[in-house]
Amino acid sequence: MQRVLTPYDRLAAWLASRGPESLALLLTRVALAGIFWRSGRTKVEDGTALTVSDNAVFLFEYEYTGLPLPADIAAPLATYAEHLFPALLVAGLFTRFAALSLLGMTLVIQLFVYPEAWWSTHIVWVAMAAILVSRGGGALSLDALLASRRAA
C-alpha cells in the first residue's frame, strides 16, 4: 500500500534535506563563533591583533580564580583559542575539532568560572557545539570542499 505524504511530511523531508541542513549548520557555526570571538576581543589590547591585555590577565588572576592554570598561562591560551577556533568555525575548516575545542572551553568555564550559568547560557553553547561535532560543517564549509576534492 502506497503512503500518501501530507504537506507536513513533504515540508519535514525538505527541511531535512542537504540545503536547509547546511544553512542551519552555517548559522550555528557563525552563532557559536560570534560568542567566543567577541569574548576573545575583550581580552586584547585596543589597536592590536592579539596582544593580551593586562586587564585580561587581571581577570584571570582575581575573578577566574577557580581555573587550574596560572593566570599568565590561562589568559593567553583563552585569548588565542577564542580567536582561532571561531575563525575555523566561520570558514568551516576542521569544524568538528573547532567545535569540540569550544565545547571543552565551555565546560571549563561552567565548572571553574561561572557554575551558576548552566541553564541561562552554557547549555545553549553546549548544544550548538554538540550539533557541529556530530554533524560537521555542512555543505557550505571548507571541510565539504576539501572532502569533495579528495573524493575526485
Tab-separated table of C-alpha atoms in Angstrom:
chain	number	residue	atom	x	y	z
A	1	MET	CA	0.000	0.000	0.000
A	2	GLN	CA	1.388	3.360	-1.026
A	3	ARG	CA	1.631	6.007	1.674
A	4	VAL	CA	0.204	9.431	0.920
A	5	LEU	CA	2.506	12.231	2.010
A	6	THR	CA	0.867	15.069	3.845
A	7	PRO	CA	2.060	18.649	3.383
A	8	TYR	CA	3.753	18.338	6.767
A	9	ASP	CA	5.615	15.196	5.631
A	10	ARG	CA	6.806	16.959	2.467
A	11	LEU	CA	7.916	20.020	4.456
A	12	ALA	CA	9.731	17.850	7.012
A	13	ALA	CA	11.503	15.957	4.226
A	14	TRP	CA	12.601	19.192	2.555
A	15	LEU	CA	13.812	20.670	5.866
A	16	ALA	CA	15.884	17.532	6.474
A	17	SER	CA	17.497	17.752	3.038
A	18	ARG	CA	21.050	18.904	2.408
A	19	GLY	CA	20.325	22.571	1.598
A	20	PRO	CA	18.357	23.584	4.698
A	21	GLU	CA	20.593	21.471	6.925
A	22	SER	CA	23.721	23.154	5.537
A	23	LEU	CA	22.223	26.591	6.067
A	24	ALA	CA	21.295	25.668	9.658
A	25	LEU	CA	24.830	24.368	10.272
A	26	LEU	CA	26.315	27.568	8.816
A	27	LEU	CA	24.140	29.683	11.117
A	28	THR	CA	25.116	27.509	14.070
A	29	ARG	CA	28.811	27.866	13.206
A	30	VAL	CA	28.533	31.644	12.944
A	31	ALA	CA	26.474	31.953	16.149
A	32	LEU	CA	28.871	29.878	18.246
A	33	ALA	CA	31.895	31.569	16.694
A	34	GLY	CA	30.454	35.008	17.432
A	35	ILE	CA	30.078	34.264	21.129
A	36	PHE	CA	33.697	33.249	21.562
A	37	TRP	CA	35.155	35.785	19.101
A	38	ARG	CA	33.556	38.701	20.959
A	39	SER	CA	34.849	37.315	24.244
A	40	GLY	CA	38.328	36.969	22.775
A	41	ARG	CA	38.312	40.558	21.512
A	42	THR	CA	37.672	41.810	25.071
A	43	LYS	CA	40.962	40.216	26.134
A	44	VAL	CA	43.080	42.028	23.526
A	45	GLU	CA	44.778	45.450	23.766
A	46	ASP	CA	42.950	48.079	21.713
A	47	GLY	CA	44.513	48.570	18.308
A	48	THR	CA	46.357	45.252	18.295
A	49	ALA	CA	45.567	41.932	16.676
A	50	LEU	CA	46.375	39.539	19.517
A	51	THR	CA	48.269	41.300	22.294
A	52	VAL	CA	46.751	40.046	25.524
A	53	SER	CA	45.692	42.975	27.693
A	54	ASP	CA	46.746	43.492	31.291
A	55	ASN	CA	43.049	43.617	32.143
A	56	ALA	CA	42.595	40.075	30.800
A	57	VAL	CA	45.448	38.775	32.931
A	58	PHE	CA	43.959	40.629	35.916
A	59	LEU	CA	40.584	38.932	35.356
A	60	PHE	CA	42.228	35.526	35.233
A	61	GLU	CA	44.145	36.315	38.432
A	62	TYR	CA	41.338	37.759	40.526
A	63	GLU	CA	37.947	36.809	39.035
A	64	TYR	CA	38.510	33.455	37.344
A	65	THR	CA	40.314	32.084	40.393
A	66	GLY	CA	38.973	28.547	40.127
A	67	LEU	CA	40.940	27.703	36.991
A	68	PRO	CA	43.599	25.026	37.423
A	69	LEU	CA	46.161	27.068	35.399
A	70	PRO	CA	48.136	30.149	36.399
A	71	ALA	CA	46.719	33.417	35.035
A	72	ASP	CA	49.813	34.187	32.935
A	73	ILE	CA	49.233	30.922	31.042
A	74	ALA	CA	45.419	30.798	31.058
A	75	ALA	CA	44.872	34.357	29.752
A	76	PRO	CA	46.888	33.949	26.527
A	77	LEU	CA	45.588	30.409	25.935
A	78	ALA	CA	41.974	31.547	26.256
A	79	THR	CA	42.602	34.649	24.142
A	80	TYR	CA	44.231	32.743	21.291
A	81	ALA	CA	41.669	29.927	21.444
A	82	GLU	CA	38.804	32.447	21.330
A	83	HIS	CA	40.263	33.778	18.090
A	84	LEU	CA	41.476	30.601	16.361
A	85	PHE	CA	38.521	28.275	16.870
A	86	PRO	CA	35.828	30.811	15.899
A	87	ALA	CA	37.784	31.644	12.724
A	88	LEU	CA	37.918	27.939	11.877
A	89	LEU	CA	34.173	27.608	12.544
A	90	VAL	CA	33.205	30.507	10.297
A	91	ALA	CA	35.331	29.070	7.496
A	92	GLY	CA	34.009	25.597	8.182
A	93	LEU	CA	37.554	24.273	8.373
A	94	PHE	CA	38.235	21.467	10.869
A	95	THR	CA	34.698	22.170	12.086
A	96	ARG	CA	34.375	19.172	14.374
A	97	PHE	CA	37.751	19.844	16.018
A	98	ALA	CA	36.998	23.564	16.491
A	99	ALA	CA	33.533	22.860	17.907
A	100	LEU	CA	34.927	20.184	20.234
A	101	SER	CA	37.559	22.652	21.434
A	102	LEU	CA	34.917	25.297	22.171
A	103	LEU	CA	32.806	22.646	23.880
A	104	GLY	CA	35.788	21.909	26.119
A	105	MET	CA	36.246	25.599	26.842
A	106	THR	CA	32.558	25.890	27.692
A	107	LEU	CA	32.800	23.033	30.150
A	108	VAL	CA	35.872	24.601	31.783
A	109	ILE	CA	34.010	27.905	32.085
A	110	GLN	CA	30.989	26.074	33.519
A	111	LEU	CA	32.979	24.065	36.056
A	112	PHE	CA	35.597	26.572	37.164
A	113	VAL	CA	34.411	30.105	36.383
A	114	TYR	CA	30.620	30.509	36.215
A	115	PRO	CA	28.989	27.356	37.605
A	116	GLU	CA	25.655	29.140	38.028
A	117	ALA	CA	25.332	29.869	34.284
A	118	TRP	CA	24.349	26.396	33.025
A	119	TRP	CA	20.654	26.959	32.286
A	120	SER	CA	20.977	30.620	31.400
A	121	THR	CA	23.868	30.359	28.949
A	122	HIS	CA	26.143	27.349	28.758
A	123	ILE	CA	23.557	24.741	27.799
A	124	VAL	CA	22.953	26.646	24.547
A	125	TRP	CA	26.680	26.783	23.795
A	126	VAL	CA	26.997	23.054	24.521
A	127	ALA	CA	24.026	22.279	22.274
A	128	MET	CA	25.453	24.292	19.368
A	129	ALA	CA	28.901	22.733	19.761
A	130	ALA	CA	27.431	19.232	20.052
A	131	ILE	CA	25.461	19.675	16.828
A	132	LEU	CA	28.607	20.777	14.999
A	133	VAL	CA	30.692	17.957	16.464
A	134	SER	CA	28.112	15.382	15.408
A	135	ARG	CA	27.081	16.803	12.005
A	136	GLY	CA	30.189	18.696	10.868
A	137	GLY	CA	30.169	21.955	8.955
A	138	GLY	CA	27.684	21.004	6.248
A	139	ALA	CA	27.877	21.603	2.514
A	140	LEU	CA	28.650	25.312	2.977
A	141	SER	CA	32.073	24.721	4.519
A	142	LEU	CA	35.698	24.342	3.547
A	143	ASP	CA	35.532	20.858	5.056
A	144	ALA	CA	32.963	19.884	2.394
A	145	LEU	CA	35.042	21.463	-0.362
A	146	LEU	CA	38.162	19.597	0.754
A	147	ALA	CA	36.216	16.337	1.052
A	148	SER	CA	34.857	16.717	-2.491
A	149	ARG	CA	38.360	17.343	-3.839
A	150	ARG	CA	39.715	14.282	-2.018
A	151	ALA	CA	36.904	12.186	-3.494
A	152	ALA	CA	37.610	13.423	-7.034
